[in-house]
Structures are given as C-alpha cells and as structure tokens.
Coordinates of C-alpha atoms and ligand atoms in Angstrom, one line a residue:
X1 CA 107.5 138.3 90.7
X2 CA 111.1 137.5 90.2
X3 CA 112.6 140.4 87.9
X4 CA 111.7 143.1 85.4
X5 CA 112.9 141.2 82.7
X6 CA 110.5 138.2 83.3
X7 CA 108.9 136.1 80.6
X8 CA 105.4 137.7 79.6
X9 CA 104.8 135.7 76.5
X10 CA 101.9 134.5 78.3
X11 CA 100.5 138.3 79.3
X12 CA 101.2 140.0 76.0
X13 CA 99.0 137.5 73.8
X14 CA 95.7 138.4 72.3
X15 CA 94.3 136.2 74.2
X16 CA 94.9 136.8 77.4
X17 CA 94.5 140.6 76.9
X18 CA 91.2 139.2 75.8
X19 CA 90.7 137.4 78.8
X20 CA 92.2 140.7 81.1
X21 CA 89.7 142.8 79.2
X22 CA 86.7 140.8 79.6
X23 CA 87.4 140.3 83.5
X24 CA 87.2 143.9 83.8
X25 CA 84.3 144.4 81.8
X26 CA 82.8 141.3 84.5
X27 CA 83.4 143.3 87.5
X28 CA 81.6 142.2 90.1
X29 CA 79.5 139.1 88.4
X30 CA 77.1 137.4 90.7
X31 CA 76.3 134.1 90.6
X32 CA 73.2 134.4 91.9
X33 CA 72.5 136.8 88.5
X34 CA 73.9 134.4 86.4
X35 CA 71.6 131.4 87.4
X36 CA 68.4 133.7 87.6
X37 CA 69.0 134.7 83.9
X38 CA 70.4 131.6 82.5
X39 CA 67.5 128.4 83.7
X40 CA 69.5 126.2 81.7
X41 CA 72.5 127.4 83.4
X42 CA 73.7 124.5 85.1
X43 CA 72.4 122.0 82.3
X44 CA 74.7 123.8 79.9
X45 CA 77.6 124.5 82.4
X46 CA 77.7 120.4 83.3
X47 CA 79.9 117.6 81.7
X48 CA 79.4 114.3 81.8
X49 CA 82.3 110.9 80.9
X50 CA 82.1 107.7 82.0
X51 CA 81.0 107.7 85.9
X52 CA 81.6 111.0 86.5
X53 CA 79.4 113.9 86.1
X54 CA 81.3 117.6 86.2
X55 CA 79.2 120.7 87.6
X56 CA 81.2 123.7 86.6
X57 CA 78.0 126.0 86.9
X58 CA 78.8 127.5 90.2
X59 CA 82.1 129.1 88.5
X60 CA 82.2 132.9 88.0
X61 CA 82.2 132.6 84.3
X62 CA 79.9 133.4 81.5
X63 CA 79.7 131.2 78.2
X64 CA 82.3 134.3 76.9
X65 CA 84.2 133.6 79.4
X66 CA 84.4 129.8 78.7
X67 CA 85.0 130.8 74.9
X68 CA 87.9 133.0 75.4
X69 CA 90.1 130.5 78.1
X70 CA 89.6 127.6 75.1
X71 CA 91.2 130.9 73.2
X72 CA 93.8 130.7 75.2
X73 CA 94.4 126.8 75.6
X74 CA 94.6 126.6 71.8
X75 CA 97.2 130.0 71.7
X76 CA 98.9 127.8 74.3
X77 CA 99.0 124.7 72.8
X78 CA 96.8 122.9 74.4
X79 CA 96.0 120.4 71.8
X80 CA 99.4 119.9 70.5
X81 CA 100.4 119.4 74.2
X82 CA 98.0 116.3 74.7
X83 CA 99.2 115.2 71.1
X84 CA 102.7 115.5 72.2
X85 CA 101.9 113.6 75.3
X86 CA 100.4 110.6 74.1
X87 CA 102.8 110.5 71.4
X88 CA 105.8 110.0 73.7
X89 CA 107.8 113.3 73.2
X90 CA 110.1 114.7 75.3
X91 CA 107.9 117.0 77.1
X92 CA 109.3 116.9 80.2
X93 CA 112.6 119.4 78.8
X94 CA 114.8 119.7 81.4
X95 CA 115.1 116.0 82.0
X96 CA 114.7 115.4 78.2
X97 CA 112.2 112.4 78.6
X98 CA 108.6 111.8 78.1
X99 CA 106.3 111.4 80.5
X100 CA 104.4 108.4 79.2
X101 CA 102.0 107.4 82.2
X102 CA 99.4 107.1 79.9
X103 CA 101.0 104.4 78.2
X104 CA 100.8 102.1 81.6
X105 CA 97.4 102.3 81.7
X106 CA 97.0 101.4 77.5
X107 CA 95.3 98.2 76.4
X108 CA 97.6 95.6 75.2
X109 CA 96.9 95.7 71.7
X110 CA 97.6 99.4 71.6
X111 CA 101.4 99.8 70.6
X112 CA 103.5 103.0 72.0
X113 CA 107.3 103.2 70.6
X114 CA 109.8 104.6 73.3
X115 CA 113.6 104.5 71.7
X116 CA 112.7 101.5 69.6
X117 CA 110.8 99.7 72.1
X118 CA 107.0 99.0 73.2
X119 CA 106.8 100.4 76.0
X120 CA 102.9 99.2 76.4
X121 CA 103.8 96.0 76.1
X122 CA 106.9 96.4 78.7
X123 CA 104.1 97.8 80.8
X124 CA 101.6 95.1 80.7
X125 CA 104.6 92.3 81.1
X126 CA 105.3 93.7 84.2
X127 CA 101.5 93.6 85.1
X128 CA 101.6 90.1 84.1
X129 CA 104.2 89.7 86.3
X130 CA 102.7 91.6 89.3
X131 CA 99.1 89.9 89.1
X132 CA 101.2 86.0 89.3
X133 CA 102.5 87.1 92.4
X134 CA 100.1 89.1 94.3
X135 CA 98.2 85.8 93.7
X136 CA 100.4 83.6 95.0
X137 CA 101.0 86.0 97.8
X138 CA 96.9 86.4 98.6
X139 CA 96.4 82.6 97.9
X140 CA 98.8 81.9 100.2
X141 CA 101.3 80.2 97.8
X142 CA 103.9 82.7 98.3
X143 CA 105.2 81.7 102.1
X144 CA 107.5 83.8 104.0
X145 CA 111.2 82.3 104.6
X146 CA 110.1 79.8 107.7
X147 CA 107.1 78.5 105.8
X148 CA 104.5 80.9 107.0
X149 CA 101.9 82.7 105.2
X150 CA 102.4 86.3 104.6
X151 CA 99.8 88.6 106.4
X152 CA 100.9 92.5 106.4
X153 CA 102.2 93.8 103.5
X154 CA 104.6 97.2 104.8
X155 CA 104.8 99.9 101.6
X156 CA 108.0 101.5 102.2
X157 CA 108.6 104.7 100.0
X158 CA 107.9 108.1 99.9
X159 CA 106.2 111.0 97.6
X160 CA 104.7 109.5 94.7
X161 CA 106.2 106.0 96.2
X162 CA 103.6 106.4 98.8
X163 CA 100.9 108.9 98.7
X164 CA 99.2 106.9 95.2
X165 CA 99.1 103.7 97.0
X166 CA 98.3 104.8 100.2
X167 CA 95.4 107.0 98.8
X168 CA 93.7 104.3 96.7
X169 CA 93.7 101.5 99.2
X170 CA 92.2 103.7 101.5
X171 CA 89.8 104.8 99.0
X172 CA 89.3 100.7 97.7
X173 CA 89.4 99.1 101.0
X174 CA 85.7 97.8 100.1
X175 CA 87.4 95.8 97.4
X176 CA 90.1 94.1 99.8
X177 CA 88.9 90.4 99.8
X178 CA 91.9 89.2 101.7
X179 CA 93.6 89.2 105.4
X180 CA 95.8 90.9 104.4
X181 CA 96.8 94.2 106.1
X182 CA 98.5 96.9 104.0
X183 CA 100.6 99.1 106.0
X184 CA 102.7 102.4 104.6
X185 CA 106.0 103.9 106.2
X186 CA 106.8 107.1 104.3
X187 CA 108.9 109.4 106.4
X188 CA 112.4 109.2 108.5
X189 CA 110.7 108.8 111.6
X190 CA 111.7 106.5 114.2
X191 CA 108.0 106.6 116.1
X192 CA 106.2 105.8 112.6
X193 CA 108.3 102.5 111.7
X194 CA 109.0 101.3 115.1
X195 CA 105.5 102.2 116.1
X196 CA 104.5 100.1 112.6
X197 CA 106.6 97.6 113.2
X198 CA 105.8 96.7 116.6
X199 CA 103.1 94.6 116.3
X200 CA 103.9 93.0 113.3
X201 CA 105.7 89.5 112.9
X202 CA 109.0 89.4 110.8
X203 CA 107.8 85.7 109.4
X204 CA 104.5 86.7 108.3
X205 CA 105.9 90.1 106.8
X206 CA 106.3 91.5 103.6
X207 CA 107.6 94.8 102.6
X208 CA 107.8 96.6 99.4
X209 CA 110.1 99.0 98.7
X210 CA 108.7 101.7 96.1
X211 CA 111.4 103.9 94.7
X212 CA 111.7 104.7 91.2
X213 CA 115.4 106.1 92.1
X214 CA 116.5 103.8 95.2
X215 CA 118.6 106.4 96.1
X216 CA 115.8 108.5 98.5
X217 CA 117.2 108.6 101.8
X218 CA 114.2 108.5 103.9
X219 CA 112.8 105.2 101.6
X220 CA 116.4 103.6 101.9
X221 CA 117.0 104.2 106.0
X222 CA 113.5 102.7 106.3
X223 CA 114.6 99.6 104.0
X224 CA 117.6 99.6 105.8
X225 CA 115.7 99.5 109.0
X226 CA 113.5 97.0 108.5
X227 CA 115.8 94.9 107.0
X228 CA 117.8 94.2 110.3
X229 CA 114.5 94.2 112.0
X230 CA 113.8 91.3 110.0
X231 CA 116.7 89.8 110.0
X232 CA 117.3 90.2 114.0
X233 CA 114.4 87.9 114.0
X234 CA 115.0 85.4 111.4
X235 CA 118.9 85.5 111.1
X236 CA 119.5 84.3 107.9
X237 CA 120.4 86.6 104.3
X238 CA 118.3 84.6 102.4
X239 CA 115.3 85.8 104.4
X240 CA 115.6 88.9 102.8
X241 CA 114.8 87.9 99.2
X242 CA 111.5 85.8 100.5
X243 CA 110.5 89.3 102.4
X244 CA 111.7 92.1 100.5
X245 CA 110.2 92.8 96.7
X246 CA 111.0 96.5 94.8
X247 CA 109.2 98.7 92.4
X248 CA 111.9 100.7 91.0
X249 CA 113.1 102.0 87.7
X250 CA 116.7 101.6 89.1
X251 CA 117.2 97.9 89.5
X252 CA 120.7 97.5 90.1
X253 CA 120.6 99.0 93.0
X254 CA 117.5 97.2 94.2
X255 CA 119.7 94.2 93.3
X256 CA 122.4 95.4 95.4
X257 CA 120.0 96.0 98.9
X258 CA 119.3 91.8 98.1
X259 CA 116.1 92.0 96.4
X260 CA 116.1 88.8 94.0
X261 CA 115.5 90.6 90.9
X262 CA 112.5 88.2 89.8
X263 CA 110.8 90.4 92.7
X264 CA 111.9 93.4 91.4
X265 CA 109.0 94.7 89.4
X266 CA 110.0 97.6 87.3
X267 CA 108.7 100.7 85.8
X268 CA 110.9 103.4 84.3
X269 CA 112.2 106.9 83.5
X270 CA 109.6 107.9 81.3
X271 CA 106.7 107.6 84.3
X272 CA 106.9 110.3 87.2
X273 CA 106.7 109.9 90.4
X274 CA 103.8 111.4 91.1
X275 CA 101.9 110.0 87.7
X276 CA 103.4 106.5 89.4
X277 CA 100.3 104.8 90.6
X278 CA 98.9 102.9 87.7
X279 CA 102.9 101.0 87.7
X280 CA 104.9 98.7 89.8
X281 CA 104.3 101.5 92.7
X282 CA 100.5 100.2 92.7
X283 CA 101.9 97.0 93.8
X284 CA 100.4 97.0 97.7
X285 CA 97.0 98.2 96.5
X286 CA 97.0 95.4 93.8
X287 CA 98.0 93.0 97.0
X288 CA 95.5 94.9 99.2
X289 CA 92.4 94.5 96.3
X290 CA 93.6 91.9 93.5
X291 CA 94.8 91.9 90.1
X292 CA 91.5 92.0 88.6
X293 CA 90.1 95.3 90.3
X294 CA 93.5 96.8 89.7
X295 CA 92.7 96.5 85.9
X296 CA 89.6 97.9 87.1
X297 CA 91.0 101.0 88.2
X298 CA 93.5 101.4 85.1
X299 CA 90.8 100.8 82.4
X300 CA 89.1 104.1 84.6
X301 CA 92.6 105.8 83.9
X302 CA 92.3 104.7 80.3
X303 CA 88.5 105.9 79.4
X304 CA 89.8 109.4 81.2
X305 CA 92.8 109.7 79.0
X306 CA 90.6 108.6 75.7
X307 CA 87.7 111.5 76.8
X308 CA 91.6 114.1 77.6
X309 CA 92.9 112.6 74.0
X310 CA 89.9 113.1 72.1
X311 CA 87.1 115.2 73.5
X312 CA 86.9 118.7 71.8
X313 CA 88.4 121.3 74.1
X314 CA 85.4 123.1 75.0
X315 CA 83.9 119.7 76.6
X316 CA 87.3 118.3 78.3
X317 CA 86.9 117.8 81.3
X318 CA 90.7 117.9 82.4
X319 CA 91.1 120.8 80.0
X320 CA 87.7 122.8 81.5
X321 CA 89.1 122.1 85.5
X322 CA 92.5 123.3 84.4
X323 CA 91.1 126.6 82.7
X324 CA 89.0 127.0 85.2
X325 CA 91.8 127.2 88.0
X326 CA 93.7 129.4 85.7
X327 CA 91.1 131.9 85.1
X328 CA 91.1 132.5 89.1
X329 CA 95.0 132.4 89.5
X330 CA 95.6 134.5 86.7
X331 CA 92.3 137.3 86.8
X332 CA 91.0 137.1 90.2
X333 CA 94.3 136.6 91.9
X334 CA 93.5 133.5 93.7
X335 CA 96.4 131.4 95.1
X336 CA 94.7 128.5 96.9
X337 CA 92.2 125.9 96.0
X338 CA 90.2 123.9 98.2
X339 CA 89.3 120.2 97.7
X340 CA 86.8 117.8 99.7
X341 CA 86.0 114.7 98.9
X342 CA 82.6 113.4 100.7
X343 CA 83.6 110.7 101.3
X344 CA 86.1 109.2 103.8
X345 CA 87.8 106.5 101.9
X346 CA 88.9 109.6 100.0
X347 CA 90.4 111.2 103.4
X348 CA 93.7 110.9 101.4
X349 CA 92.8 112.3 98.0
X350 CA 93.7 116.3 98.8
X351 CA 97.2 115.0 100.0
X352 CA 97.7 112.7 97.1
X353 CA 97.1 116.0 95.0
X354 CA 99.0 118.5 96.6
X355 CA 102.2 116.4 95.4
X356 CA 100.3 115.8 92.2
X357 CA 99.2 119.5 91.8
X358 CA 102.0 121.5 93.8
X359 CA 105.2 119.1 92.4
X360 CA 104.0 119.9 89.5
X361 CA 103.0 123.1 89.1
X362 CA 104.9 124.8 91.9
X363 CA 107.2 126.4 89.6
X364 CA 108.8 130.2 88.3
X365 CA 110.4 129.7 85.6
X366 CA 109.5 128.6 81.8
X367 CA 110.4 125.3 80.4
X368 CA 113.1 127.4 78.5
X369 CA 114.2 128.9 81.6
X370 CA 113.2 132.4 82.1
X371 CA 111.4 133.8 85.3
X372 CA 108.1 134.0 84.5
X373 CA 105.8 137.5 84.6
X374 CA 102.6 135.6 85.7
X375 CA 101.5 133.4 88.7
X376 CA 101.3 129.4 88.3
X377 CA 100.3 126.7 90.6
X378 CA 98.3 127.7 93.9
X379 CA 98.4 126.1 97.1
X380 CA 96.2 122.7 97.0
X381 CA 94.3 121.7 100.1
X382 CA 91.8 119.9 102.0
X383 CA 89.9 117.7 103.7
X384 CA 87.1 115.2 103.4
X385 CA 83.7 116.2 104.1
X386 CA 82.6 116.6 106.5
X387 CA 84.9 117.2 108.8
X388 CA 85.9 120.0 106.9
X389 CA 82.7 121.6 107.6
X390 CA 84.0 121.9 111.3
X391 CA 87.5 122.9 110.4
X392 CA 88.2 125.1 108.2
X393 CA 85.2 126.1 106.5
X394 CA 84.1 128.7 108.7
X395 CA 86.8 130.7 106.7
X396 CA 85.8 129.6 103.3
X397 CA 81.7 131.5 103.8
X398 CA 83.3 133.9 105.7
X399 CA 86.7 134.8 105.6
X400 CA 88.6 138.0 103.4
X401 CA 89.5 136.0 101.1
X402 CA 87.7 133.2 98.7
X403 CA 89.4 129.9 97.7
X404 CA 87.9 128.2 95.0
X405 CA 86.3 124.3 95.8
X406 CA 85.9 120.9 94.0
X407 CA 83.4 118.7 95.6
X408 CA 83.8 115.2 95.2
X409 CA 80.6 113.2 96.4
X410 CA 79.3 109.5 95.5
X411 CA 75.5 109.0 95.2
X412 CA 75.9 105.2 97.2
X413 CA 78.4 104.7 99.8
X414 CA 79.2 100.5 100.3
X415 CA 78.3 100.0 103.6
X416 CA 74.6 101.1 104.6
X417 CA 74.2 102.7 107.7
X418 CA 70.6 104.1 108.6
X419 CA 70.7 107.2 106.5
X420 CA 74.4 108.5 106.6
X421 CA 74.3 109.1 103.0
X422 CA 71.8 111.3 102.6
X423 CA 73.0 113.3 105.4
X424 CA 76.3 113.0 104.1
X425 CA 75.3 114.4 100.2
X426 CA 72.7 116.9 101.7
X427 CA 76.0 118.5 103.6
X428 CA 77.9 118.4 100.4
X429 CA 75.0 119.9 98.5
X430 CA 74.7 122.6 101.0
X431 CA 78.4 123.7 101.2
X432 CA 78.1 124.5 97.4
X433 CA 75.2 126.1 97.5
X434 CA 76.0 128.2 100.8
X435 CA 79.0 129.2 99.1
X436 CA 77.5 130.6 95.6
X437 CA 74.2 132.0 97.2
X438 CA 75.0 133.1 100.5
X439 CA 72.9 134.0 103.1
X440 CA 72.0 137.8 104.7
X441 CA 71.6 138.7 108.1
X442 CA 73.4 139.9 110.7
X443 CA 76.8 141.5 109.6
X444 CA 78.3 138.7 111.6
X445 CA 76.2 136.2 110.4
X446 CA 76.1 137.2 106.7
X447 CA 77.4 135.0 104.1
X448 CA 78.6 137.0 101.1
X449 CA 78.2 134.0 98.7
X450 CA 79.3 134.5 95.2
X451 CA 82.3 131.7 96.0
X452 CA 82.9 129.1 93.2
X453 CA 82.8 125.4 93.0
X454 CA 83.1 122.3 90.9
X455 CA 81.3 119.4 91.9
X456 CA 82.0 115.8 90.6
X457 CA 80.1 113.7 91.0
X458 CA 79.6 109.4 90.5
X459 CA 77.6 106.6 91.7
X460 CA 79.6 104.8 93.7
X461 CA 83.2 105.0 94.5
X462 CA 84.8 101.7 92.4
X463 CA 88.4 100.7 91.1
X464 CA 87.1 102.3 87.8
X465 CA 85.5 105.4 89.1
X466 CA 89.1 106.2 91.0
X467 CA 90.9 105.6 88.0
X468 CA 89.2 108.2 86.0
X469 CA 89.4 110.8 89.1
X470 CA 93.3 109.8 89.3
X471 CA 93.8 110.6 85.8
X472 CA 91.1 113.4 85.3
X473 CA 93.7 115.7 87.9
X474 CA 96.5 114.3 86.2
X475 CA 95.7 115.7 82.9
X476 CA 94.2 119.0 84.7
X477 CA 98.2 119.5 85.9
X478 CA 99.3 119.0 82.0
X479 CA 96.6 121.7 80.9
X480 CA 97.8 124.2 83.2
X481 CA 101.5 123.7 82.7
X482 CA 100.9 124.3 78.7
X483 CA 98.7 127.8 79.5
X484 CA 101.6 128.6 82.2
X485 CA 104.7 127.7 80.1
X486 CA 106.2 125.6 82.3
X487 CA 107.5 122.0 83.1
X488 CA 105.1 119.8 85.2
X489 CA 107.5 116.6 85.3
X490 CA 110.4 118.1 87.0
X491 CA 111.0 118.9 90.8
X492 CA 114.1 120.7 90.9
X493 CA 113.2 122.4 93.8
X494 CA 113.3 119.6 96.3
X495 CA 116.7 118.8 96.0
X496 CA 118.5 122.0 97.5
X497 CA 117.0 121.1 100.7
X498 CA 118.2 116.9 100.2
X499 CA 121.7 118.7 99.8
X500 CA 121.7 120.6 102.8
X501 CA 120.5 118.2 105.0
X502 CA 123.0 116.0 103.8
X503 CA 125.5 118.3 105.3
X504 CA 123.6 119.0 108.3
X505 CA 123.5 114.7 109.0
X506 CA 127.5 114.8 108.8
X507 CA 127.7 118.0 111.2
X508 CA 125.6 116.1 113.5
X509 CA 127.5 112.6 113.3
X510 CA 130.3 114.6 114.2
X511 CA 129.0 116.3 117.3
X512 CA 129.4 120.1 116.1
X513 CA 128.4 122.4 113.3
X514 CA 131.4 123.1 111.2
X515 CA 133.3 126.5 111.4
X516 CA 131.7 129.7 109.1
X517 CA 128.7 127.4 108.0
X518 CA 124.8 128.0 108.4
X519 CA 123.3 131.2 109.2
X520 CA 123.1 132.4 113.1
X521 CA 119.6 131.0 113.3
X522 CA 120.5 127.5 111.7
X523 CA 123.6 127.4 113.6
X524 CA 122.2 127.9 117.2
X525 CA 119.0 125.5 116.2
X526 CA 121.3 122.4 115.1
X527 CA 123.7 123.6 118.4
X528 CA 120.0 123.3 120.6
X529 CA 119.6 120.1 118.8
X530 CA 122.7 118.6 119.9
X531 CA 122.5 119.7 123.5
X532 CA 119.1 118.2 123.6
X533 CA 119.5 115.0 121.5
X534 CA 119.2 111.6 122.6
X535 CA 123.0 111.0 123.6
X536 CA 122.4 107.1 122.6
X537 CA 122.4 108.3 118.9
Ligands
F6P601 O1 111.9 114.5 96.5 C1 110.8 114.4 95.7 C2 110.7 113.1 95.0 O2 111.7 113.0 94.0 C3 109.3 112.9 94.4 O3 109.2 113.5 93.1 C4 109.2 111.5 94.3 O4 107.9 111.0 94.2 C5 109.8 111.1 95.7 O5 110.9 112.0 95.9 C6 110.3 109.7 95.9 O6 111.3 109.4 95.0 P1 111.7 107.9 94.7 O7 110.5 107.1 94.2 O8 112.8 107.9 93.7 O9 112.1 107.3 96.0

C-alpha cells in the first residue's frame, strides 16, 4: 500500500467491517460442507438471463455472505452507479466524460441525450453506414483501385482497436459466409506486418485502421507502413482512399493520412477503448460475419445491459461476478483470477479481458485522487480449455496459492466431430469439480480442493450469446470500480512509458544515448542495442 495517509473510506464502513467480521467468523469454510448441508445449494446459488446460465455455487460464500457484499454494493453505490451510467454522466472523472457504450448497442427508438445531441441515433447512423459498405465490400461491389475485388481485410490498431475485433471474429468465424480473410496487425513489429503482408495482394487489399485517437504510434507506423506498401505496388495517391477506411473518433486526422472521409466511420469520446467493440472498431468482424449477425451480437450486448440496468442486485449477474471477485481480493487476499473458456473460438477471450479487466481496474488511487488503503483489480489470465489443463493447471489443484476460475463452456459446438464435445464439457466439468472437492491420497498426489469457480454456461456460441458475455465483463469492471472507488475509464498509467520511449526512439535515431539520461541499467541496454542493431536502420 502506498502511504499511511491512504483513503480507507472503503475499510472503515459498516459494511465492510461487516464483511471483515464475518470472514473471520468463516474460517476455514469447505465447500464440500457447504454442498452436503445445503441440496439445493447449487439450484439457489445459479442465475440464469438470456443464453447464459451463471453457477456461482462453487464460491466460498454462504447466503450471509451473499447478503452482506449486496450491503456493500448499495453502501457503494452500486445502483446509482449503473443509473449514472446509462444516464450519460460524467463518470469517467478525470477525463470528465461519460462512458456511454451502452448507448451503441441501444435500439433505435431508444433516445440517449449527450450535450444536446442523440447520441443513439449518431450510433445507429454510423451502423447504417457501416452495414452499406461491408455489403458492397462482401458483394463484391466495392472494387479495389485497379478494378479488382477485395479479398483480405488487414485490421490495423492496437488495444481496444484490436483485441475486441480480433477476439470476436475468432470466436464467430462459424458465421463468416464470405472469402474474405480478416487479418489483424496490432504491434510495432516488423516480422508481424511484413510477415502479414507477404502473401497478400496490394489490389485485392483492404485495411482498416482502428484508432479512436490516430495519434497511437504503433497503429500509425503500421498505417504508415502499409500505406507505401501499397502504394509501391499500385503507384498512384488515389489508391489510397479505395484501400484505406478508419474507425476513429479523431477524424481530421484520419483525413489528413488520405482516408476519404465518407470511409471514415466514426465513434467518439464518450465510448472507451476497451468498451469499443460494439462501434466503428467492430468494423472487420462486421466484414468478416455481415451486418445482420453483427446486430446479432449487439442486441446480446443489449439484453445484458437491460438484465445490469434492471435486475435487482442480489440476482445481477454482472453485479454477483463483480462481488464475488471482490470478496476474494479484498478478504481472502487473492490477486489473480483465472479464466478458460472451453472452447477454442474463444482462445482470445482471456486476452480481450485482461485489457478489459486490468485497463480498467489496474489502479491506486480514488477517482478523487487519494492512494487508496485497499487492494483493486487482480491480475486476469488464461487460457482456453483444454489446453490449459496441460499448462498451467497443475498449479491451480496444486500449487500454495489458489486463484479463483470462471468456466466458460457451450453445450453444442458448430462443427461435429465424433464426440469432441462431450469430451470437451466432461473436461470442463471435471476442472470445476476437481478444484472444489479435491481428491486425497498420496501427499504428492493430494488435491486440497476447496478452490472456487464460476461457470457460465450457453448452448451454443452465436453473435448473440457473445454479446451478452462481452457486456456481462463489461459491467462486472463498472461494479468493482464503484465498491473500489476508483475510475475504470481512464488509463493514465500507460502513457509514462509512450513518453519515455519517445525519448528513447530520438536517442536511437541519433546513434547515442544522451549525456546524464537513463539509469546505468537502461543506459548500457539501449548502448547493447545500438552495438547490436541492424546498421541498415
Ligand atoms: O495505450 C493504451 C490505449 O490508449 C488503450 O486504452 C487503447 O485501447 C489503445 O491505447 C489504442 O488507442 P487508439 O484506439 O487511440 O489507437
């Protein structure tokens, strides 16, 4: 913790002394205990909305202990947060904007006043305008600069530019009815673009650039990049505006790269990076699986933020996942969660969280400033099942410490092979139950058990289904920034690094670190650098 005079508005409520005493009073509960007392147990301790059923019966809590965290949420706010947030206030403070994501996923008739504008209808105009041109592009109407169809599609953006997209047309590429191929460069690395590049065809090429500032450096060297690839190869300026569309909330300067600004489709300040998908930044995913499925997968986003907006706090789903991680951060001391998704079209699901999550989340101080006196948002991690099985779960039955796990699984897959499935589930079933029950035998083959989970679980991975999974961690992130008192929708903390190496990149142009900079480590690693670097550069 930072200092002695931290915030500990959060410890010294009633409610959380509550919550302190009643974990002592716990000790050591055992799950085991808890299901052979309670039958009903995990008929009472399950949730069900829309497609997805929660299992939150394999959590060391008690009904008390579900009673006293919805203390908490209301002494926190919790309600007037999700008021506040479908309402359009400024809740993100330090930036002094809303964050209005939900609004992008609104029906049209809904109305949403932003600074004396609609900003649903903004939303679904530039939805209109999306869907008329990934049909043109799909349909082949939209032809590249020398007449020829357009077959890849190259995402270029980074963060929440790139990990929404890239997750969901993984996890929908069932739903792609088109030849087209949907490629994503994220990071400032010459192997990944070249490497991407390489066995594409500038003519039969489009690339989207997805930056809600267009000032990211990585997003902007990649543009750059592939603009002169592109134009090496069809050397004309005009071929840039027949290749080259933006999502961006910053379209002068999207303008300014050569992007004709009836391809520049825009969201805005008020949606956050990481809440970006359901925008302009889902606009490879809605060329990878259509307009129509893309609506799919916002009306899932919309049913999940109706059940958030509505649902009583005690049968929220976002609001009982983001209690739930709470009560282990905050009384068991837990700093990292685990999820797995069975199911590899979700392969890409933990990563698209730990930005969601960790960006979040990954903060010490309160949204008034002050160092807090409490622990917020762990580490988020994971893998799909199985393949985590034979990674790192060894240390999840039987390692020092315990990391709490949400299982994702889908009772059909699309494809039918033999009986994959089944195998598949039975492993998922098994991981949960292995962890909360343990096994004993040998001291080195002894499973302590008594390890929580979450399982969620649906019938089949759809546009919808994803939507309301997208959204349901989404609102779990808001929940736990209102019980932790601090600002989910800034990221202040990435940008010392941007600065430095900013400076670094000149130090480097010029050959040689500048005189009384960079620690002795820094120093002699850029010097190693420099010795070793390509001299080409
Ligand atoms: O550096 C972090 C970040 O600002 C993320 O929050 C954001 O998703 C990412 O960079 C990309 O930003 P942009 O969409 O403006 O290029």
């Amino acid at each position: 913790m930072d200092s002695a005079k931290a915030s500990d508005e959060l410890t010294a409520l009633p409610e959380w002394r509550a919550l302190a005493q009643h974990r002592d009073r716990l000790g050591d509960l055992e799950l085991a205990r808890l299901f052979e007392d309670d039958t009903r147990r995990a008929e009472r301790l399950a949730l069900e909305h829309d497609d997805l059923l929660l299992d939150y019966s394999k959590n060391l809590v008690t009904e008390e202990t579900l009673g006293l965290l919805v203390a908490l949420a209301r002494a926190r706010g919790v309600p007037a947060r999700i008021a506040d947030l479908f309402a359009g206030e400024h809740i993100n403070a330090s930036e002094d904007r809303p964050a209005l994501h939900v609004a992008l996923r609104a029906p049209a008739e809904r109305t949403l006043e932003v600074a004396g504008s609609d900003v649903v209808s903004q939303a679904h105009g530039v939805l209109a305008r999306m869907a008329s041109f990934c049909e043109a592009v799909r349909s082949g109407a939209w032809l590249g600069y020398s007449g020829r169809r357009i077959r890849h599609v190259v995402n270029i953006g980074i963060g929440g530019s790139d990990l929404g997209p890239r997750m969901a047309c993984r996890a929908l590429a069932a739903y792609t009815d088109t030849d087209l191929q949907v490629h994503f460069v994220a990071n400032i690395d010459a192997d990944d673009l070249g490497g991407k590049l390489a066995g594409l065809d500038p003519a039969e090429t489009l690339f989207v650039v997805c930056s809600k500032t267009f000032t990211t450096e990585e997003t902007l060297a990649n543009a750059h990049a592939a603009r002169a690839w592109l134009l090496g190869s069809l050397a004309d300026e005009g071929a840039v505006a027949r290749h080259f569309v933006a999502a961006s909330a910053n379209l002068e300067a999207a303008g300014r790269f050569g992007i004709d600004p009836a391809l520049c489709f825009e969201f805005w300040d008020w949606v956050g990076g990481r809440f970006s998908l359901a925008s302009s930044v889902g606009l490879s995913l809605m060329l990878s699986i259509g307009p129509e499925r893309f609506r799919e997968m916002l009306a899932g986003m919309h049913s999940m933020d109706e059940h958030f907006r509505v649902a009583p706090l005690e049968a929220n789903m976002p609001v009982l996942l983001g209690l739930l991680g709470a009560w282990y951060v905050g009384f068991y001391g837990v700093s990292s969660e685990c999820v797995a998704p069975y199911s590899e079209a979700l392969a890409d699901f933990p990563a698209f969280l730990q930005q969601l999550e960790m960006e979040s989340n990954g903060k010490r101080v309160s949204e008034t400033g002050e160092p807090l006196a409490h622990q917020t948002g762990p580490v988020v991690w994971g893998q799909s099942g199985t393949r985590g099985q034979h990674a790192f779960f060894q240390m999840l039955h039987q390692g020092t410490r315990w990391v709490p796990c949400d299982f994702i699984g889908f009772a059909r897959g699309h494809a039918r092979v033999a009986d994959h499935q089944d195998r598949l589930m039975a492993n998922l079933f098994a991981q949960s139950e292995a962890l909360a029950f343990g096994h004993t035998g040998s001291p080195e083959q002894s499973c302590p058990g008594n390890r929580p989970s979450n399982t969620l679980l649906a019938p089949l991975l759809t546009p919808r289904t994803l939507g309301q999974l997208v959204a349901l961690y989404e609102h779990k992130v808001v929940v736990q920034a209102a019980v932790w008192g601090i600002n989910a929708f800034d990221q202040w903390g990435v940008e010392l690094g941007k600065q430095l190496a900013g400076r670094i990149r000149q130090e480097i142009e010029a050959g040689g670190v500048s005189e009384g900079q960079h620690d002795g480590s820094t120093r002699a690693l850029i010097e190693r650098y420099l010795a070793q670097r390509d001299p080409g550069d």
